[in-house]
mmCIF file of C-alpha atoms in Angstrom:
data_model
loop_
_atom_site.group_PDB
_atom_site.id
_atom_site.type_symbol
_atom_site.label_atom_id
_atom_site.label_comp_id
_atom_site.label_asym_id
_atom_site.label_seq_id
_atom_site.Cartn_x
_atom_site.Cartn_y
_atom_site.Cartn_z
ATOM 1 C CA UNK T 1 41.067 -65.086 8.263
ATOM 2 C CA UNK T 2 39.802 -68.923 8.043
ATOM 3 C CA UNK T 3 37.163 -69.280 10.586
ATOM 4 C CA UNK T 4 36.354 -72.806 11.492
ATOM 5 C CA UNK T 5 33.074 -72.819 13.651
ATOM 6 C CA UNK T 6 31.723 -75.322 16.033
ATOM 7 C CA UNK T 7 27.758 -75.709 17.152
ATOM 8 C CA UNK T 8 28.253 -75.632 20.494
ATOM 9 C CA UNK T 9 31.120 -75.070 23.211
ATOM 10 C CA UNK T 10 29.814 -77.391 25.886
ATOM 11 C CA UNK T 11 26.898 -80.155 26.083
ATOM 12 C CA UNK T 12 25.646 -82.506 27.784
ATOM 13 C CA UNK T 13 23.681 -85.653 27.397
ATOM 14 C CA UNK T 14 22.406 -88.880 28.502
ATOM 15 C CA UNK T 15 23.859 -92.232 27.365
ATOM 16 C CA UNK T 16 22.212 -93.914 24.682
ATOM 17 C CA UNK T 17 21.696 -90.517 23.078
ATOM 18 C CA UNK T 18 22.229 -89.499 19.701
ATOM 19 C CA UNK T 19 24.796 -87.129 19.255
ATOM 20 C CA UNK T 20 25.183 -84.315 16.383
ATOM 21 C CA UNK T 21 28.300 -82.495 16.425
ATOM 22 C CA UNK T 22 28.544 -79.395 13.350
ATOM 23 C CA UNK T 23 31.837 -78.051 11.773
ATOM 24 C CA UNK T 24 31.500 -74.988 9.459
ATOM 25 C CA UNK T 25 34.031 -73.423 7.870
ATOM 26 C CA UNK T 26 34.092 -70.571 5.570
ATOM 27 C CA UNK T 27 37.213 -70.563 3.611
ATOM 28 C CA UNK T 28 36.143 -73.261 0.613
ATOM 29 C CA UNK T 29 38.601 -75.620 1.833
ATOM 30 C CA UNK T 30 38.293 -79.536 0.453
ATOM 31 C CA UNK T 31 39.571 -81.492 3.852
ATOM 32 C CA UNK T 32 37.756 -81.335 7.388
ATOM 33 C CA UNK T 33 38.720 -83.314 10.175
ATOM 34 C CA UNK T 34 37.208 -84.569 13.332
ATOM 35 C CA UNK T 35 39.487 -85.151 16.364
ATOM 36 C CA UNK T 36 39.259 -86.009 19.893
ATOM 37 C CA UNK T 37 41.711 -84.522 22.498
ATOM 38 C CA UNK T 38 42.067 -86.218 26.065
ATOM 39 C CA UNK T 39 44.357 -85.956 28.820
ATOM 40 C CA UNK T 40 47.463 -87.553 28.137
ATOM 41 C CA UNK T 41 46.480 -89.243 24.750
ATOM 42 C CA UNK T 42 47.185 -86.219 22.953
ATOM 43 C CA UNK T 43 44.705 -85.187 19.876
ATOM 44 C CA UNK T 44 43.620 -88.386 17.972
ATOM 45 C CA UNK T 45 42.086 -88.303 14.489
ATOM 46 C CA UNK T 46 38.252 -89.873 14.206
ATOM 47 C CA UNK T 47 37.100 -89.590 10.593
ATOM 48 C CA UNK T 48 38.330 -86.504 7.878
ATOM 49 C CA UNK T 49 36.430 -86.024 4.353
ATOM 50 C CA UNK T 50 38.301 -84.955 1.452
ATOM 51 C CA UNK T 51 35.152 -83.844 -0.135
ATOM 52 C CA UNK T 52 31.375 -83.854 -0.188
ATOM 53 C CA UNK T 53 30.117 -87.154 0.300
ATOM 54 C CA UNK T 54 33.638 -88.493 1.146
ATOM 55 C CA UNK T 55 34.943 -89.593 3.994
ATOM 56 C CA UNK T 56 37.623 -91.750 5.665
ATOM 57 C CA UNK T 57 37.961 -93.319 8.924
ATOM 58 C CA UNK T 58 40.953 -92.098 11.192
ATOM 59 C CA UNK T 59 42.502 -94.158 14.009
ATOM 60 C CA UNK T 60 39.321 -94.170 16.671
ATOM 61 C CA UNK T 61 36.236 -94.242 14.262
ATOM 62 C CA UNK T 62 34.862 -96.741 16.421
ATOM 63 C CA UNK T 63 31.353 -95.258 17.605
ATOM 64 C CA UNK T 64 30.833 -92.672 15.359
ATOM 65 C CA UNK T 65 29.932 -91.747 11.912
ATOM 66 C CA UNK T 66 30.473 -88.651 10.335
ATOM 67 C CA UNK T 67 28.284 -86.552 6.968
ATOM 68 C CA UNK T 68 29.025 -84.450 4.811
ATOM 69 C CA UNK T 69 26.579 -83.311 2.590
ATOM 70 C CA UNK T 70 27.868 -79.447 1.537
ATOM 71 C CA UNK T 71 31.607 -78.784 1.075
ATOM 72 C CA UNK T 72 31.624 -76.106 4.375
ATOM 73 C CA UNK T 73 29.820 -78.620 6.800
ATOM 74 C CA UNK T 74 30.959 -81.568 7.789
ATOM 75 C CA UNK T 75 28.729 -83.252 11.179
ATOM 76 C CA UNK T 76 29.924 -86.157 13.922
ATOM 77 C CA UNK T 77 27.338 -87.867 14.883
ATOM 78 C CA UNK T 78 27.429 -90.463 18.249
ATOM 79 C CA UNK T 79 24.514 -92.879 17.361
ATOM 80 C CA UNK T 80 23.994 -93.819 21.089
ATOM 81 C CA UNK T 81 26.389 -92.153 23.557
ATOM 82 C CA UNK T 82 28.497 -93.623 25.864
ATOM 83 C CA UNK T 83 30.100 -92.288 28.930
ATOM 84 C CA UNK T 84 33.873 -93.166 27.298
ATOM 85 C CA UNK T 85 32.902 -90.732 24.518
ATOM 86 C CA UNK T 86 33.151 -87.874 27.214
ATOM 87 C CA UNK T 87 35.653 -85.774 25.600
ATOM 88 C CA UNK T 88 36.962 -82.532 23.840
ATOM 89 C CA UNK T 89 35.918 -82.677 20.249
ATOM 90 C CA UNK T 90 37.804 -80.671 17.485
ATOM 91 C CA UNK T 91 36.970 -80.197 14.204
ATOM 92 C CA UNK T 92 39.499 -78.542 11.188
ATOM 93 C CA UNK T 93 39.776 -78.085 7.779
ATOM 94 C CA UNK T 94 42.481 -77.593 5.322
ATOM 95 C CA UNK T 95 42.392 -76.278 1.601
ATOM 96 C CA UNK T 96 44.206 -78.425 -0.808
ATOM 97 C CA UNK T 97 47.996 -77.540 -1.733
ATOM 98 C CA UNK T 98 47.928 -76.031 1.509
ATOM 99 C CA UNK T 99 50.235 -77.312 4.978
ATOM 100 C CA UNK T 100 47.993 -76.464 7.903
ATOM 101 C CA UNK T 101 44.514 -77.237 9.631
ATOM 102 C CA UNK T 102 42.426 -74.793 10.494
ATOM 103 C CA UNK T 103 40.953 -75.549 14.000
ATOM 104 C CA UNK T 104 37.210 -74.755 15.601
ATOM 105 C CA UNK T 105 37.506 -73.951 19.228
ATOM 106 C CA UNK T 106 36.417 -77.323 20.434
ATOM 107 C CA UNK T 107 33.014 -79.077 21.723
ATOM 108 C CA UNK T 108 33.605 -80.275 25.075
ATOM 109 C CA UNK T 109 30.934 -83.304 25.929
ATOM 110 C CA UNK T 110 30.335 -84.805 28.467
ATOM 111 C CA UNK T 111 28.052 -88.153 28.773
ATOM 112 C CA UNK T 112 26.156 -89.118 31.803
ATOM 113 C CA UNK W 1 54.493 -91.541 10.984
ATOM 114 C CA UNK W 2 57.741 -90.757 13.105
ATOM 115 C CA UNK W 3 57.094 -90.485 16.690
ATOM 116 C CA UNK W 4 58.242 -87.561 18.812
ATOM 117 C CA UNK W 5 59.459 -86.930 21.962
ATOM 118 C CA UNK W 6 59.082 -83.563 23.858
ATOM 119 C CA UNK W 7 58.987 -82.883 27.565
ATOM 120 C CA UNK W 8 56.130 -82.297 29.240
ATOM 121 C CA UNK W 9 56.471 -79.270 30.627
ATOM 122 C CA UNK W 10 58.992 -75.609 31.021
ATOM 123 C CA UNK W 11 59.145 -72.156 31.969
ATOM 124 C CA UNK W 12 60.303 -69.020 30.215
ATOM 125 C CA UNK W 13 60.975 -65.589 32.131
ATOM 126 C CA UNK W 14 58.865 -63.190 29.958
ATOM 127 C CA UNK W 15 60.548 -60.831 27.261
ATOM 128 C CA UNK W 16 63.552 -64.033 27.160
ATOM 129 C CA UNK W 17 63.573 -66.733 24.699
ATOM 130 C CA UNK W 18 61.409 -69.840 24.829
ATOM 131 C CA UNK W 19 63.413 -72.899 23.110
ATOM 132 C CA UNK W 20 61.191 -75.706 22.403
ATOM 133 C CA UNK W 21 63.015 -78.907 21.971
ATOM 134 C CA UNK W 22 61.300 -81.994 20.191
ATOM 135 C CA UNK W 23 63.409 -85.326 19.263
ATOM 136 C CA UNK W 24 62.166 -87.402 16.239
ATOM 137 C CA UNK W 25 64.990 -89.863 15.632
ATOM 138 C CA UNK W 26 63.024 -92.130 13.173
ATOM 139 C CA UNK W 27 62.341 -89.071 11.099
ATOM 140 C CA UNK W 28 62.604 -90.231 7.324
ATOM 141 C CA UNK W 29 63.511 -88.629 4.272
ATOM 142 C CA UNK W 30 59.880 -87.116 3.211
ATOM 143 C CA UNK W 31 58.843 -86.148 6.457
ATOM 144 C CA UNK W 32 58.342 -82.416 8.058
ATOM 145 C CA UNK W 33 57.988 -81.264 11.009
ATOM 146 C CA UNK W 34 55.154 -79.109 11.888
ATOM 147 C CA UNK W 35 54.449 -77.709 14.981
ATOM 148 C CA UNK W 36 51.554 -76.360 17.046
ATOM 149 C CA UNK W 37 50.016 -74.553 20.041
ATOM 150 C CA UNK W 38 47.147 -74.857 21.687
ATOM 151 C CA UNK W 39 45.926 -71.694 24.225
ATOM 152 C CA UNK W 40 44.191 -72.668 27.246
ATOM 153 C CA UNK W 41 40.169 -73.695 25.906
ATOM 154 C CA UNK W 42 41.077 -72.834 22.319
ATOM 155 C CA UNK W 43 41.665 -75.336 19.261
ATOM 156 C CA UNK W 44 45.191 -75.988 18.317
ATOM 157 C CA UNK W 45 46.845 -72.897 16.190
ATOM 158 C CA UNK W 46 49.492 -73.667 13.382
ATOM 159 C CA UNK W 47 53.022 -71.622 14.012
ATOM 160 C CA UNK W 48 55.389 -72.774 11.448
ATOM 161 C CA UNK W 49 56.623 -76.209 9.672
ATOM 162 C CA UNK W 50 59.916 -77.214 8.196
ATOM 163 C CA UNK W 51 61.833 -80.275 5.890
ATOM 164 C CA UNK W 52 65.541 -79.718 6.234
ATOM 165 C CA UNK W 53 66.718 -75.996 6.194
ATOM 166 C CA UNK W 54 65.678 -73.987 9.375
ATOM 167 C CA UNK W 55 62.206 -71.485 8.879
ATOM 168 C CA UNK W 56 61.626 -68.362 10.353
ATOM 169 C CA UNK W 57 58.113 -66.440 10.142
ATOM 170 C CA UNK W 58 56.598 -63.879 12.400
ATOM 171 C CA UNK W 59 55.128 -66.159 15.094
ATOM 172 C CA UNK W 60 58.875 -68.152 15.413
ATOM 173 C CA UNK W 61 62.065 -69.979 14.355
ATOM 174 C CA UNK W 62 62.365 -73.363 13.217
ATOM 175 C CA UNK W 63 65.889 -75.179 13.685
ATOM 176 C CA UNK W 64 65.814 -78.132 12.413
ATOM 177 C CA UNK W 65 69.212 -80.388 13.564
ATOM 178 C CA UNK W 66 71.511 -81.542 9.687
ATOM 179 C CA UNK W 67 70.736 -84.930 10.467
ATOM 180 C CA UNK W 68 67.212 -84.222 11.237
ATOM 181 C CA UNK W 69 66.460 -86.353 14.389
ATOM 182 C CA UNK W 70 65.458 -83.183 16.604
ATOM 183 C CA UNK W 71 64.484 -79.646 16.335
ATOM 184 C CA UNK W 72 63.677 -76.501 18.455
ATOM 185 C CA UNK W 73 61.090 -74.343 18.124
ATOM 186 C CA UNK W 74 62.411 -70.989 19.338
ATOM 187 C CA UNK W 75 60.129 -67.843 20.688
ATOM 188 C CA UNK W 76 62.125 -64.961 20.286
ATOM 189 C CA UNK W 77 60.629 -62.799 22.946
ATOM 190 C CA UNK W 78 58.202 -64.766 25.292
ATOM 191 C CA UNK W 79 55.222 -63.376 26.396
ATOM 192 C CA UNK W 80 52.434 -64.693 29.083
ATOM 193 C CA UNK W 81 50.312 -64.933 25.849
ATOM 194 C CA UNK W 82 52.691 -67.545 24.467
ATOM 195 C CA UNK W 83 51.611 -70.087 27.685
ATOM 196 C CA UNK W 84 50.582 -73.174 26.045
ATOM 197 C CA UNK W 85 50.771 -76.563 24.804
ATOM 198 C CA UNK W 86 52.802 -76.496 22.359
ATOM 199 C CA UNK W 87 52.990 -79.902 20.054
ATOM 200 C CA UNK W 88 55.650 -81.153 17.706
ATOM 201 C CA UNK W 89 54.166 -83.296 14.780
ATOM 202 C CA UNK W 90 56.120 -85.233 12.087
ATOM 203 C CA UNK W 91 54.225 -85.960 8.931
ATOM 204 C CA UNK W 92 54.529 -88.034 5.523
ATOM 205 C CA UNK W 93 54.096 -86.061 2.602
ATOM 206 C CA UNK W 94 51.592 -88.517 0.959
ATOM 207 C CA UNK W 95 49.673 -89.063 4.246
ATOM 208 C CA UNK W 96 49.049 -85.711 3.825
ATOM 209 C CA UNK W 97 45.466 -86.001 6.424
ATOM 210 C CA UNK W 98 46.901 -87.533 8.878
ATOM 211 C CA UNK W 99 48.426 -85.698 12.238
ATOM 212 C CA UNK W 100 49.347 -86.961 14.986
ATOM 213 C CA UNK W 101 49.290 -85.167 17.935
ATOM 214 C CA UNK W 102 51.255 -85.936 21.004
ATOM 215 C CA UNK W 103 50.933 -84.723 24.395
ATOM 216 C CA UNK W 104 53.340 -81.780 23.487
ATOM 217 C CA UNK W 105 55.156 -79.532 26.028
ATOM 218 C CA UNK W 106 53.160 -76.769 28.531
ATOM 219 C CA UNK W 107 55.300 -73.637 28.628
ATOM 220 C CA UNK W 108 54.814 -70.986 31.219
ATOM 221 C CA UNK W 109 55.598 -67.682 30.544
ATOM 222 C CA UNK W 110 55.753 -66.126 33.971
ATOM 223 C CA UNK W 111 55.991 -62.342 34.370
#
């Protein structure tokens, strides 16, 4: 089974705080995903990377920056927090040729 | 991407059939639909995806409509474990990263 893994199920920090959010997965696949998922708005894409050191921005990117220096990990990272960043973050990943994403059980954040 | 339209919410008697209905009337030619579920605290899970004929795999049935501006997503036998989101997604074959997610339909199984 694909196992998509998340560092942390909840957290909480200040604003103005820099934010690291981890994705591993352990199934070799090329294409990891960061999402956001609030009430109403549905899940919206924030950056994916189609390979190491790749990377392109999604529809909200605004905010946040992503890395992806080995092919399993792939970070989100809030340079300085803000309470409108409070959200459920997902992360998935996808192996190439292949039709669906593989999602982490979420990071919910929440920014005071 | 083709938008879709689902309702926002419906019930299913357990051990009956749960019929998911999505509407994507700007569908084009080289897009499938793909759809979703998402369990209470859990990320979203894939359950099947079709183009034009209707799919069928363990998890559920796929119709998809001839002239492909809806579909339904049937559960054969509902139970409470199938209560979630589930979320209809339409995607372009060479936009092949992109999904977008809607605010899909909550079903309730209820006992």
């Amino acid at each position: 089974d694909v196992k998509v893994t998340q560092s942390s199920r909840y957290l909480v920090k200040r604003t103005g705080e820099k934010v690291f959010l981890e994705c591993v997965q352990d199934m070799d696949h090329e294409n990891m995903f960061w999402y956001r998922q609030d009430p109403g708005l549905g899940l919206r894409l924030i950056y994916f990377s189609y390979d190491v050191k790749m990377k392109e921005k999604g529809d909200i990117p605004e905010g946040y920056s992503v890395s992806r220096e080995k092919k399993e990990r792939f970070s989100l990272i809030l340079e300085s927090a803000s309470t409108n960043q409070t959200s459920m973050y997902l992360c998935a990943s996808r192996g190439q040729g292949i039709y669906e994403q593989y999602f982490g059980p979420g990071t919910r954040l929440t920014v005071t | 991407d083709a938008k879709t339209t689902q309702p926002p919410s419906m019930d299913c008697a357990e051990g009956r059939a749960a019929n998911l209905p999505c509407n994507h009337s700007t569908i084009s030619g080289n897009e499938y639909v793909y759809w979703y579920r998402q369990i209470h605290s859990q990320g979203p899970q894939y359950i099947i995806h079709g183009l034009k004929n209707n799919e069928t795999n363990e998890m559920a049935s796929l119709i998809i409509t001839e002239d492909r501006k809806s579909s339904t997503l049937i559960l054969p036998h509902a139970t409470l474990r199938d209560t979630a989101v589930y979320y209809c997604i339409v995607r372009v074959e060479y936009n092949f990263n992109k999904f977008y997610f809607g605010s899909g339909t909550k079903l309730n199984v209820k006992p």
